[in-house]
Amino acid sequence: MLAAVVGLGIALARRSPNKALSRTVGFLAEFIRGTPLLVQLYFIFYVLPDIGILLPPLVAGVIGLGLHYGTYTAEVYRAGIDNVPRGQWEAAKACNLSARQTWTHIIIPQAIPPMIPALANYFIAMFKETPLLSAITVLELMNQAKSVANTYYRYIEPITLVGAFFLVISLFSVVLLRWLERRYGKIER
């Protein structure tokens, strides 16, 4: 959820007429996209405490994943908004619609359906990245499986079980994505 909100904020800031804001946010987004997620997690969890910002491991992990994938979802939002024909914007202006009415009644209903597949893919990818959180001491599923494997000296069962869990959740997400596409993906132009 954080990635969706961060992504929308970045996309809107990059569309801002304020060039300083647009360029600053654009630079930060490119910087985050250009560095590995693991480095970002280390920075948030291990470096920020040196300047007085101490976060629990899970909070640091959620922030790291949210910021990282937020920069990717921002591009999806940007593409979806840019995909709305210019004539729709002009028609809203000609009908004297407010900015809020333009966005809620004209732009968003046309921009969201094409975004659904890409957003869903990023959210599935983010879910599959959660084992990286073990690097900042978050006791997530893969870390628990390794703990069980080390305790009982049996590696096949716990690691296969975790892999199957990720597969089932990912497949369920794909089914949900296809349902959303069928339900909301058909748009008339």
XYZ file of C-alpha atoms in Angstrom:
189
model
C 0.000 0.000 0.000
C 2.857 2.364 0.810
C 4.351 1.793 -2.653
C 1.034 2.742 -4.276
C 0.763 5.976 -2.283
C 4.438 6.896 -2.737
C 4.196 6.143 -6.453
C 1.152 8.348 -6.871
C 2.851 11.149 -4.954
C 5.958 10.901 -7.125
C 3.922 10.792 -10.338
C 1.935 13.884 -9.362
C 5.055 15.742 -8.184
C 6.765 14.994 -11.497
C 3.773 16.501 -13.323
C 3.964 19.629 -11.179
C 4.453 22.965 -12.942
C 7.019 23.733 -10.209
C 10.217 22.730 -12.039
C 12.318 22.585 -8.853
C 9.907 20.108 -7.259
C 9.554 18.084 -10.446
C 13.308 17.810 -11.008
C 14.152 17.095 -7.369
C 11.576 14.322 -7.109
C 12.681 12.986 -10.499
C 16.324 12.877 -9.385
C 15.448 11.107 -6.124
C 13.270 8.572 -7.954
C 16.050 7.833 -10.452
C 18.542 7.510 -7.595
C 16.323 5.018 -5.769
C 15.631 3.031 -8.950
C 19.342 3.023 -9.745
C 20.464 1.466 -6.466
C 19.819 -2.097 -5.265
C 16.994 -2.682 -2.814
C 19.359 -4.424 -0.402
C 21.598 -1.329 -0.233
C 18.529 0.808 0.474
C 17.410 -1.541 3.254
C 20.883 -1.432 4.811
C 20.906 2.355 4.585
C 17.502 2.710 6.254
C 18.205 0.173 8.992
C 21.923 0.622 9.690
C 22.830 4.178 8.578
C 19.797 6.203 9.680
C 20.359 5.308 13.374
C 23.755 7.056 13.114
C 21.897 10.328 12.510
C 19.339 9.663 15.237
C 16.569 7.954 13.246
C 16.052 4.544 14.810
C 13.401 2.347 13.203
C 12.262 -1.151 14.163
C 13.304 -3.762 11.568
C 9.804 -4.330 10.192
C 9.119 -0.593 9.839
C 12.480 -0.098 8.105
C 11.651 -2.976 5.761
C 8.204 -1.647 4.905
C 9.631 1.820 4.258
C 12.430 0.380 2.118
C 10.106 -1.762 0.011
C 7.548 1.043 -0.210
C 10.052 3.639 -1.400
C 11.785 1.263 -3.797
C 8.644 -0.005 -5.488
C 6.967 3.399 -5.193
C 9.481 4.748 -7.700
C 8.531 2.008 -10.153
C 4.796 2.422 -9.671
C 5.251 6.164 -10.257
C 6.224 5.391 -13.844
C 3.132 3.225 -14.238
C 0.951 6.063 -12.973
C 2.729 8.526 -15.250
C 2.223 6.295 -18.276
C -1.431 5.704 -17.409
C -2.125 9.414 -17.033
C -0.176 10.268 -20.192
C -2.180 7.592 -22.023
C -5.405 9.588 -21.584
C -5.916 11.432 -24.879
C -5.235 15.176 -24.808
C -8.743 15.743 -26.138
C -10.190 14.416 -22.872
C -8.309 17.066 -20.900
C -9.422 19.732 -23.340
C -13.043 18.546 -23.231
C -13.032 18.709 -19.419
C -11.665 22.231 -19.586
C -14.251 23.202 -22.239
C -17.027 21.844 -19.997
C -15.667 24.062 -17.211
C -14.984 21.105 -14.908
C -12.890 21.782 -11.825
C -9.521 20.067 -11.453
C -11.070 17.625 -8.991
C -13.960 16.804 -11.332
C -11.554 16.413 -14.235
C -9.426 13.940 -12.310
C -12.237 11.967 -10.650
C -14.691 11.791 -13.542
C -12.527 11.937 -16.666
C -8.839 11.127 -16.137
C -8.744 8.480 -13.397
C -11.478 6.236 -14.863
C -9.544 6.116 -18.144
C -6.047 5.935 -16.655
C -6.517 3.124 -14.141
C -7.564 0.138 -16.298
C -4.375 0.090 -18.398
C -2.311 0.424 -15.197
C -3.736 -2.658 -13.484
C -1.440 -5.307 -15.036
C 1.785 -3.366 -14.477
C 0.866 -2.351 -10.923
C -0.103 -5.910 -10.053
C 3.184 -7.217 -11.448
C 5.151 -4.763 -9.304
C 3.172 -5.716 -6.202
C 3.790 -9.420 -6.879
C 7.503 -8.686 -7.375
C 7.549 -6.712 -4.125
C 5.968 -9.642 -2.299
C 8.654 -11.945 -3.678
C 11.373 -9.528 -2.477
C 10.333 -9.836 1.181
C 13.000 -12.477 1.945
C 15.556 -9.659 1.572
C 14.168 -8.237 4.812
C 16.012 -10.981 6.681
C 19.178 -8.959 5.967
C 17.902 -6.326 8.417
C 16.828 -8.874 11.047
C 13.156 -9.120 10.083
C 12.043 -12.640 10.937
C 10.183 -13.290 7.726
C 9.179 -16.636 6.244
C 12.443 -17.602 4.533
C 14.428 -16.783 7.647
C 12.081 -18.962 9.701
C 12.525 -21.813 7.211
C 16.316 -21.531 7.501
C 16.000 -21.586 11.280
C 13.905 -24.775 11.178
C 16.304 -26.311 8.645
C 19.320 -25.513 10.835
C 17.610 -26.875 13.948
C 16.568 -30.221 12.417
C 19.247 -30.497 9.716
C 16.491 -30.957 7.141
C 16.599 -28.373 4.378
C 14.364 -29.789 1.662
C 11.051 -29.643 3.518
C 11.059 -26.123 5.017
C 12.601 -24.413 1.990
C 10.322 -26.271 -0.438
C 7.336 -25.355 1.732
C 8.302 -21.672 1.636
C 8.779 -21.862 -2.140
C 5.351 -23.470 -2.491
C 3.832 -20.759 -0.291
C 5.310 -17.999 -2.461
C 4.122 -19.836 -5.583
C 0.555 -20.225 -4.281
C 0.328 -16.576 -3.234
C 1.805 -15.445 -6.560
C -0.588 -17.639 -8.553
C -3.529 -16.378 -6.501
C -2.366 -12.835 -7.243
C -2.244 -13.605 -10.969
C -5.802 -14.985 -10.846
C -6.923 -11.856 -9.003
C -5.111 -9.704 -11.570
C -6.861 -11.440 -14.457
C -10.222 -10.968 -12.738
C -9.488 -7.263 -12.236
C -8.477 -6.944 -15.876
C -11.712 -8.579 -17.038
C -13.774 -6.495 -14.651
C -12.114 -3.097 -15.075
C -9.746 -3.483 -17.984
C -12.272 -2.989 -20.754
C -12.436 0.689 -21.578
C -14.187 2.391 -24.409
C -12.510 5.275 -26.192
